[in-house]
Amino acid sequence: MDGTQSPKDISTRLQKIATTASWRPKLALTTLAHHMDEAWMLEAYRRTRKDGAVGVDRETAEEFAANLEGNLRALLDEAKAGTYRAPPVRRVYIPKDGGKTRPIGIPTFRDKVLQRAVAMVLEAVYEQDFLDCSYGFRPGRSPHQALEALRQQAMAMGGCWVVELDIQSFFDTMGHVHLREILQGRVRDGVLCRLIGKWLNAGVLEGGVVHHPEQGSPQGGVISPLLANILLHEVLDEWFETVVKPRLKGRAFMVRFADDAVLGFSTEEDARKVLAVLPKRFGRYGLTLHPEKTRLVDFRRPAIGRPTPGTFDFLGFTHYWAATRKGGLTIKRRTMKKRLGRAIRRIWEWCREYRHEPLSKQHEELASKVEGHYQYYGITGNFPSLVHYWRAVERAWRFWLSRRSQRAHMTWERFKRLPQLVLPRPRITHSIYRVANP
């Protein structure tokens, strides 16, 4: 295998694809698969997570790497010859808010590598088309950037009328026909289109039976988030920017992260008109908006004579108006109650299950969980929620440590006195002040 090409060389080739796509923004590209060679496959392997759950073939990343050169070459040859057979994904369920579960599809490791190789090509093309309002699963973009963009635009309007947009079971209802038609408008390379078709029709293994849904792309697949962005770019982003906004009386903006979106309007009339037409727009592509979660919120700045502003949720945070220390008004964010409750329940379950492990091991794991929570939820204005979480973790840990044995009851006094039980204190990791004053 040609291992002489470095990731920098692959980046140069990706830039060439991007340049070609930007030069031809309205043309379908027909020759893209030739960029995928052995060095490309090796880079795709490097970019693939090695610690994920195994797929239906039970092959681990370590087992795949044992014959890395041969496996990558076989994947490349099968993909280009059209003989590659996409295996079904293994379906598992993860908990959601309200006691519900969300289905996740786990591809095989070799399928992940090939999907990553194709996603690298498609991403180079579509990053030239995607709009600034889209933040989900894009290079160099994050949920915290989406949150800050939303806050800044809403503040610039002095508050706004917010439309919370929620698509019912989006990844399970993505229409294959519509997705293929949209792809054909930009990418007509036979190898890539054939592979995407195989992944869409690969099926799902659940309870020992393989099902072949006529729609949807399982969450968990490497390429699924990119396909979702491609579809929603056509269905929502471009439509909102080129068709909707020019017809509005006032100002408007949108922030989208994958299938979650918030639309802001300076006038109630514009907001209601768009809210009324959104179900029809999504219905054209076989998608359905949740009738209760898709709603209009009066989120204008508090003022005398106005109703109290509502709140709305986005990316795990509840957005609300609050007073500043200087007496002004600003938009703040706090951890959603459901998210906070779920995080605390998981800590209680973990502490109960691992209460007999050595204290050093428990501390290491809990400290990692707490730090991970701060890394996401540690945004300006959310310190009280972080403190609530930190204290809840301490309570859960002390409670279950005190039940390790009747002799060693863990009182609060003893718990606070032991240095090996000290957890990282709450801290803000994403400050709007650091963003404003780099």
Coordinates of C-alpha atoms in Angstrom, one line a residue:
M1 CA 0.0 0.0 0.0
D2 CA 1.2 3.5 -0.8
G3 CA 1.9 4.9 2.6
T4 CA 4.0 7.8 1.3
Q5 CA 1.2 10.3 1.2
S6 CA 0.7 12.1 4.4
P7 CA -2.6 13.5 5.7
K8 CA -1.4 16.9 4.4
D9 CA -1.2 15.4 0.9
I10 CA -4.8 14.1 1.2
S11 CA -5.9 17.6 2.4
T12 CA -4.4 19.1 -0.8
R13 CA -6.4 16.6 -2.8
L14 CA -9.6 17.4 -0.8
Q15 CA -8.9 21.1 -1.5
K16 CA -8.8 20.4 -5.3
I17 CA -12.2 18.7 -5.1
A18 CA -13.5 21.7 -3.2
T19 CA -12.1 24.1 -5.7
T20 CA -13.7 22.3 -8.6
A21 CA -17.0 22.2 -6.8
S22 CA -16.9 25.9 -6.0
W23 CA -16.1 26.8 -9.6
R24 CA -19.1 24.8 -10.7
P25 CA -21.8 25.5 -8.1
K26 CA -24.8 24.4 -10.2
L27 CA -23.2 21.5 -12.1
A28 CA -23.3 17.8 -11.2
L29 CA -19.8 16.3 -10.8
T30 CA -19.4 13.0 -12.6
T31 CA -15.8 12.0 -11.9
L32 CA -15.0 11.9 -8.2
A33 CA -14.3 8.2 -7.3
H34 CA -10.9 8.3 -8.9
H35 CA -9.7 10.4 -6.0
M36 CA -10.2 7.3 -3.8
D37 CA -7.0 5.3 -3.9
E38 CA -5.1 3.3 -1.3
A39 CA -3.6 6.4 0.4
W40 CA -7.2 7.8 0.6
M41 CA -8.5 4.7 2.2
L42 CA -5.6 4.8 4.7
E43 CA -6.6 8.3 5.7
A44 CA -10.2 7.3 5.9
Y45 CA -9.1 4.5 8.3
R46 CA -7.1 7.0 10.4
R47 CA -10.2 9.3 10.7
T48 CA -12.5 6.4 11.8
R49 CA -13.1 5.9 15.5
K50 CA -11.5 2.8 16.8
D51 CA -13.4 2.4 20.1
G52 CA -17.0 2.1 18.8
A53 CA -19.3 -0.9 19.3
V54 CA -18.9 -3.8 16.8
G55 CA -21.3 -4.4 13.9
V56 CA -23.1 -7.6 12.8
D57 CA -19.8 -9.3 11.9
R58 CA -18.4 -8.6 15.4
E59 CA -15.0 -7.5 13.9
T60 CA -13.2 -5.0 16.0
A61 CA -10.9 -2.3 14.9
E62 CA -7.9 -4.2 16.2
E63 CA -8.9 -7.3 14.2
F64 CA -9.3 -5.2 11.0
A65 CA -5.9 -3.5 11.6
A66 CA -4.2 -7.0 11.8
N67 CA -4.4 -7.1 8.0
L68 CA -4.8 -3.4 7.4
E69 CA -3.2 -3.2 4.0
G70 CA -5.2 -6.2 2.6
N71 CA -8.5 -5.1 4.1
L72 CA -8.2 -1.5 2.7
R73 CA -7.2 -2.7 -0.7
A74 CA -10.1 -5.2 -0.8
L75 CA -12.6 -2.5 0.3
L76 CA -11.3 -0.2 -2.5
D77 CA -11.4 -2.9 -5.2
E78 CA -14.9 -4.0 -4.2
A79 CA -16.2 -0.5 -4.1
K80 CA -14.9 0.4 -7.5
A81 CA -15.8 -2.9 -9.1
G82 CA -19.4 -2.6 -7.8
T83 CA -19.1 -5.9 -5.9
Y84 CA -19.2 -4.5 -2.4
R85 CA -22.1 -5.7 -0.4
A86 CA -23.2 -3.3 2.4
P87 CA -24.0 -5.4 5.5
P88 CA -27.0 -4.6 7.6
V89 CA -26.5 -2.3 10.6
R90 CA -27.0 -3.7 14.1
R91 CA -29.8 -1.8 15.9
V92 CA -29.5 -0.9 19.6
Y93 CA -31.6 1.6 21.6
I94 CA -30.4 4.5 23.8
P95 CA -32.5 6.3 26.3
K96 CA -34.2 9.6 25.5
D97 CA -36.0 12.2 27.6
G98 CA -39.3 11.1 29.0
G99 CA -38.4 7.4 29.3
K100 CA -38.4 6.9 25.6
T101 CA -35.6 5.4 23.5
R102 CA -33.9 6.3 20.3
P103 CA -32.8 3.6 17.7
I104 CA -29.1 3.7 16.7
G105 CA -27.6 1.7 13.9
I106 CA -24.1 0.3 14.3
P107 CA -22.3 -0.5 11.0
T108 CA -19.4 -2.9 10.8
F109 CA -16.0 -1.4 11.2
R110 CA -15.0 -2.0 7.6
D111 CA -18.3 -0.4 6.5
K112 CA -17.4 2.6 8.7
V113 CA -14.1 3.0 6.9
L114 CA -15.6 2.9 3.4
Q115 CA -18.4 5.3 4.5
R116 CA -15.7 7.7 5.8
A117 CA -13.8 7.5 2.5
V118 CA -17.0 8.4 0.6
A119 CA -18.0 11.1 3.1
M120 CA -14.6 12.7 2.6
V121 CA -15.3 13.2 -1.1
L122 CA -18.9 14.4 -0.6
E123 CA -18.0 16.7 2.2
A124 CA -15.4 18.5 0.0
V125 CA -18.1 19.0 -2.5
Y126 CA -21.0 20.0 -0.3
E127 CA -19.1 22.3 2.0
Q128 CA -19.0 24.7 -0.9
D129 CA -22.8 24.6 -1.0
F130 CA -23.9 24.5 2.6
L131 CA -25.0 27.8 4.2
D132 CA -23.7 29.6 7.4
C133 CA -26.9 28.8 9.2
S134 CA -26.0 25.1 9.3
Y135 CA -23.7 23.9 12.2
G136 CA -24.3 20.2 12.7
F137 CA -21.6 17.6 11.8
R138 CA -19.6 20.0 9.7
P139 CA -15.8 20.5 10.0
G140 CA -14.8 23.4 12.2
R141 CA -18.3 23.9 13.5
S142 CA -19.8 23.0 16.9
P143 CA -23.0 23.2 18.9
H144 CA -21.5 26.0 21.0
Q145 CA -21.0 28.0 17.9
A146 CA -24.6 27.4 16.9
L147 CA -25.8 28.5 20.4
E148 CA -23.7 31.7 20.3
A149 CA -24.9 32.5 16.7
L150 CA -28.5 32.1 17.9
R151 CA -28.0 34.3 20.9
Q152 CA -26.2 37.0 19.0
Q153 CA -28.8 37.2 16.3
A154 CA -31.7 37.2 18.7
M155 CA -30.0 39.9 20.8
A156 CA -29.4 42.0 17.7
M157 CA -33.1 41.9 17.0
G158 CA -34.0 42.9 20.6
G159 CA -35.6 39.6 20.9
C160 CA -37.8 37.9 18.3
W161 CA -40.7 35.6 17.5
V162 CA -39.2 32.1 17.6
V163 CA -40.3 29.1 15.7
E164 CA -39.0 25.9 17.3
L165 CA -38.8 23.3 14.6
D166 CA -39.0 19.6 15.4
I167 CA -39.0 16.9 12.7
Q168 CA -40.7 13.6 13.8
S169 CA -38.3 10.6 13.6
F170 CA -36.2 12.4 11.0
F171 CA -33.5 9.8 10.5
D172 CA -36.1 7.0 10.3
T173 CA -38.2 8.9 7.7
M174 CA -35.6 10.3 5.3
G175 CA -37.0 9.6 1.8
H176 CA -34.6 7.6 -0.3
V177 CA -36.2 8.8 -3.6
H178 CA -36.0 12.4 -2.6
L179 CA -32.4 12.0 -1.3
R180 CA -31.2 10.4 -4.5
E181 CA -32.8 13.1 -6.6
I182 CA -31.1 15.8 -4.5
L183 CA -27.8 14.0 -4.8
Q184 CA -28.1 13.6 -8.5
G185 CA -28.3 17.4 -8.8
R186 CA -24.7 17.7 -7.5
V187 CA -23.0 14.2 -7.7
R188 CA -23.4 11.8 -10.5
D189 CA -20.4 9.6 -10.0
G190 CA -21.5 6.0 -10.6
V191 CA -19.3 4.5 -7.9
L192 CA -20.4 6.9 -5.2
C193 CA -24.1 6.9 -6.0
R194 CA -24.1 3.1 -6.1
L195 CA -22.4 2.8 -2.7
I196 CA -24.9 5.3 -1.2
G197 CA -27.8 3.4 -2.6
K198 CA -26.4 0.2 -1.1
W199 CA -26.1 1.8 2.3
L200 CA -29.6 3.1 2.2
N201 CA -30.9 -0.3 1.4
A202 CA -28.6 -2.4 3.5
G203 CA -31.3 -3.1 6.1
V204 CA -31.3 -3.3 9.9
L205 CA -30.6 -6.3 12.1
E206 CA -32.9 -6.5 15.1
G207 CA -33.9 -9.5 17.1
G208 CA -32.0 -11.8 14.7
V209 CA -34.1 -10.6 11.8
V210 CA -33.0 -8.3 9.0
H211 CA -35.5 -5.6 8.0
H212 CA -35.3 -3.5 4.9
P213 CA -37.1 -0.2 5.5
E214 CA -38.0 1.8 2.4
Q215 CA -37.0 5.0 4.0
G216 CA -34.5 6.3 6.6
S217 CA -30.8 6.3 7.3
P218 CA -29.8 4.8 10.6
Q219 CA -28.4 7.2 13.2
G220 CA -24.9 6.0 14.0
G221 CA -23.7 5.5 10.5
V222 CA -20.7 7.6 9.5
I223 CA -22.4 8.9 6.4
S224 CA -25.9 9.5 7.8
P225 CA -25.2 12.9 9.3
L226 CA -23.8 14.2 6.0
L227 CA -26.8 12.8 4.0
A228 CA -29.1 14.5 6.5
N229 CA -27.3 17.8 5.9
I230 CA -27.6 17.4 2.2
L231 CA -31.3 16.7 2.4
L232 CA -32.1 19.5 4.8
H233 CA -29.9 22.0 2.9
E234 CA -32.4 21.5 0.0
V235 CA -35.6 21.2 2.1
L236 CA -35.0 24.0 4.6
D237 CA -31.8 26.0 4.4
E238 CA -31.7 27.1 0.8
W239 CA -35.5 27.4 0.6
F240 CA -35.5 29.7 3.7
E241 CA -32.7 31.8 2.4
T242 CA -33.7 32.2 -1.2
V243 CA -37.5 31.8 -1.2
V244 CA -38.8 32.8 2.3
K245 CA -36.6 35.6 3.5
P246 CA -37.1 37.9 0.4
R247 CA -40.9 37.7 0.9
L248 CA -40.9 38.7 4.5
K249 CA -41.8 42.2 5.8
G250 CA -39.2 42.1 8.6
R251 CA -35.9 40.5 9.4
A252 CA -35.4 36.8 10.0
F253 CA -32.7 34.3 10.7
M254 CA -32.3 30.5 11.2
V255 CA -29.8 28.3 13.1
R256 CA -29.8 24.6 12.4
F257 CA -27.9 21.8 14.0
A258 CA -28.6 18.5 12.1
D259 CA -32.4 18.1 12.4
D260 CA -32.9 20.7 15.2
A261 CA -33.6 24.2 14.0
V262 CA -34.7 27.5 15.4
L263 CA -36.1 30.3 13.2
G264 CA -36.3 33.9 14.5
F265 CA -38.5 36.7 13.1
S266 CA -38.8 40.3 14.0
T267 CA -42.6 40.3 13.3
E268 CA -45.3 38.0 14.5
E269 CA -47.0 38.1 11.1
D270 CA -43.9 36.7 9.3
A271 CA -43.5 34.1 12.0
R272 CA -47.0 32.8 11.7
K273 CA -46.9 32.8 7.9
V274 CA -43.8 30.7 7.8
L275 CA -45.1 28.4 10.6
A276 CA -48.2 27.7 8.5
V277 CA -46.3 26.8 5.4
L278 CA -43.5 24.7 7.1
P279 CA -45.6 21.4 7.3
K280 CA -46.4 21.7 3.6
R281 CA -42.8 22.2 2.7
F282 CA -41.6 19.2 4.7
G283 CA -44.5 17.1 3.5
R284 CA -43.3 17.5 -0.1
Y285 CA -40.3 15.4 0.9
G286 CA -42.1 12.9 3.0
L287 CA -41.2 14.5 6.3
T288 CA -43.6 15.4 9.2
L289 CA -43.2 18.1 11.8
H290 CA -44.1 17.3 15.3
P291 CA -47.4 19.0 15.9
E292 CA -46.7 19.9 19.6
K293 CA -42.9 20.4 19.6
T294 CA -43.0 22.7 16.5
R295 CA -44.4 25.9 18.0
L296 CA -44.3 29.7 18.0
V297 CA -42.8 31.4 21.1
D298 CA -43.0 35.1 21.8
F299 CA -39.4 35.7 22.8
R300 CA -39.3 39.5 22.5
R301 CA -37.3 41.5 25.1
P302 CA -39.4 42.0 28.3
A303 CA -41.2 45.4 28.3
I304 CA -44.0 47.1 30.1
G305 CA -47.3 46.2 28.4
R306 CA -46.0 43.0 26.9
P307 CA -46.7 39.5 28.0
T308 CA -43.9 37.8 29.9
P309 CA -41.6 36.3 27.2
G310 CA -41.7 32.5 26.7
T311 CA -38.7 30.2 26.7
F312 CA -37.5 27.7 24.2
D313 CA -35.1 24.7 24.1
F314 CA -32.2 24.2 21.7
L315 CA -29.3 21.8 21.9
G316 CA -29.9 20.9 25.5
F317 CA -30.4 24.4 26.8
T318 CA -33.4 26.4 27.8
H319 CA -33.2 30.0 26.5
Y320 CA -34.7 32.8 28.6
W321 CA -34.5 36.5 29.2
A322 CA -32.9 37.6 32.5
A323 CA -31.5 40.7 34.1
T324 CA -27.7 41.5 34.1
R325 CA -25.7 42.7 37.0
K326 CA -25.7 46.2 35.6
G327 CA -29.5 46.2 35.4
G328 CA -29.9 45.5 31.7
L329 CA -31.5 42.5 30.0
T330 CA -29.9 39.7 28.2
I331 CA -30.5 36.2 26.9
K332 CA -29.3 33.4 29.1
R333 CA -29.2 29.7 28.8
R334 CA -29.6 26.9 31.4
T335 CA -29.4 23.2 31.2
M336 CA -32.8 21.8 30.2
K337 CA -34.5 20.2 33.2
K338 CA -35.0 16.9 31.4
R339 CA -31.3 16.8 30.3
L340 CA -30.1 17.6 33.8
G341 CA -32.4 15.1 35.4
R342 CA -31.3 12.4 33.0
A343 CA -27.6 13.2 33.6
I344 CA -28.1 12.9 37.4
R345 CA -30.0 9.6 37.1
R346 CA -27.2 8.1 35.1
I347 CA -24.7 9.1 37.8
W348 CA -26.9 7.4 40.5
E349 CA -27.1 4.3 38.4
W350 CA -23.3 4.3 37.8
C351 CA -22.5 4.8 41.5
R352 CA -24.8 2.0 42.5
E353 CA -23.3 -0.4 40.0
Y354 CA -19.7 0.4 40.7
R355 CA -19.8 1.2 44.5
H356 CA -17.5 -1.8 45.3
E357 CA -14.8 -0.7 42.9
P358 CA -11.6 0.9 44.5
L359 CA -12.1 4.5 45.4
S360 CA -9.3 5.6 43.1
K361 CA -11.0 4.0 40.1
Q362 CA -14.4 5.4 41.0
H363 CA -12.9 8.9 41.4
E364 CA -11.1 8.7 38.0
E365 CA -14.3 7.7 36.3
L366 CA -16.6 10.2 38.0
A367 CA -14.1 13.1 37.6
S368 CA -14.1 12.3 33.8
K369 CA -17.9 12.3 33.7
V370 CA -18.1 15.6 35.6
E371 CA -15.5 17.2 33.4
G372 CA -17.3 16.0 30.3
H373 CA -20.5 17.6 31.6
Y374 CA -18.7 20.9 32.2
Q375 CA -17.2 20.8 28.7
Y376 CA -20.6 20.8 27.1
Y377 CA -22.9 22.6 29.6
G378 CA -20.3 25.0 31.0
I379 CA -21.5 28.1 29.1
T380 CA -21.8 31.7 30.4
G381 CA -24.9 32.0 32.6
N382 CA -25.3 28.3 33.3
F383 CA -23.2 28.2 36.5
P384 CA -26.1 27.5 38.9
S385 CA -27.0 24.4 36.8
L386 CA -23.4 23.2 37.0
V387 CA -23.4 23.6 40.8
H388 CA -26.7 21.7 41.0
Y389 CA -25.2 18.8 39.0
W390 CA -21.9 18.8 40.9
R391 CA -23.7 18.6 44.3
A392 CA -26.0 15.9 42.9
V393 CA -23.0 13.8 41.9
E394 CA -21.5 14.2 45.4
R395 CA -24.8 13.2 47.0
A396 CA -25.1 10.1 44.8
W397 CA -21.5 9.0 45.4
R398 CA -21.6 9.5 49.2
F399 CA -25.0 7.6 49.3
W400 CA -23.7 4.5 47.6
L401 CA -20.3 4.6 49.3
S402 CA -22.1 4.5 52.6
R403 CA -23.8 1.3 51.5
R404 CA -20.6 -0.6 50.7
S405 CA -20.7 -2.0 54.2
Q406 CA -22.4 -1.4 57.5
R407 CA -19.1 -0.8 59.3
A408 CA -17.8 2.0 57.0
H409 CA -20.8 4.4 56.9
M410 CA -19.8 7.4 54.8
T411 CA -21.0 10.4 56.6
W412 CA -20.8 13.8 55.0
E413 CA -18.1 14.9 57.4
R414 CA -15.9 11.9 56.4
F415 CA -16.8 12.3 52.7
K416 CA -15.6 15.9 52.7
R417 CA -12.5 15.1 54.7
L418 CA -11.1 12.5 52.3
P419 CA -8.9 14.1 49.6
Q420 CA -9.4 11.2 47.2
L421 CA -13.1 12.0 47.0
V422 CA -12.7 15.6 45.8
L423 CA -14.4 16.1 42.4
P424 CA -13.6 18.9 39.9
R425 CA -15.6 22.0 40.8
P426 CA -18.0 23.6 38.4
R427 CA -16.4 25.9 35.8
I428 CA -17.4 27.8 32.7
T429 CA -15.6 26.4 29.7
H430 CA -17.4 28.4 27.0
S431 CA -17.4 32.1 27.9
I432 CA -19.1 34.7 25.7
Y433 CA -16.6 37.2 27.1
R434 CA -13.6 35.2 25.9
V435 CA -15.3 35.0 22.5
A436 CA -15.9 38.7 22.4
N437 CA -12.4 39.5 23.7
P438 CA -10.0 36.9 22.3

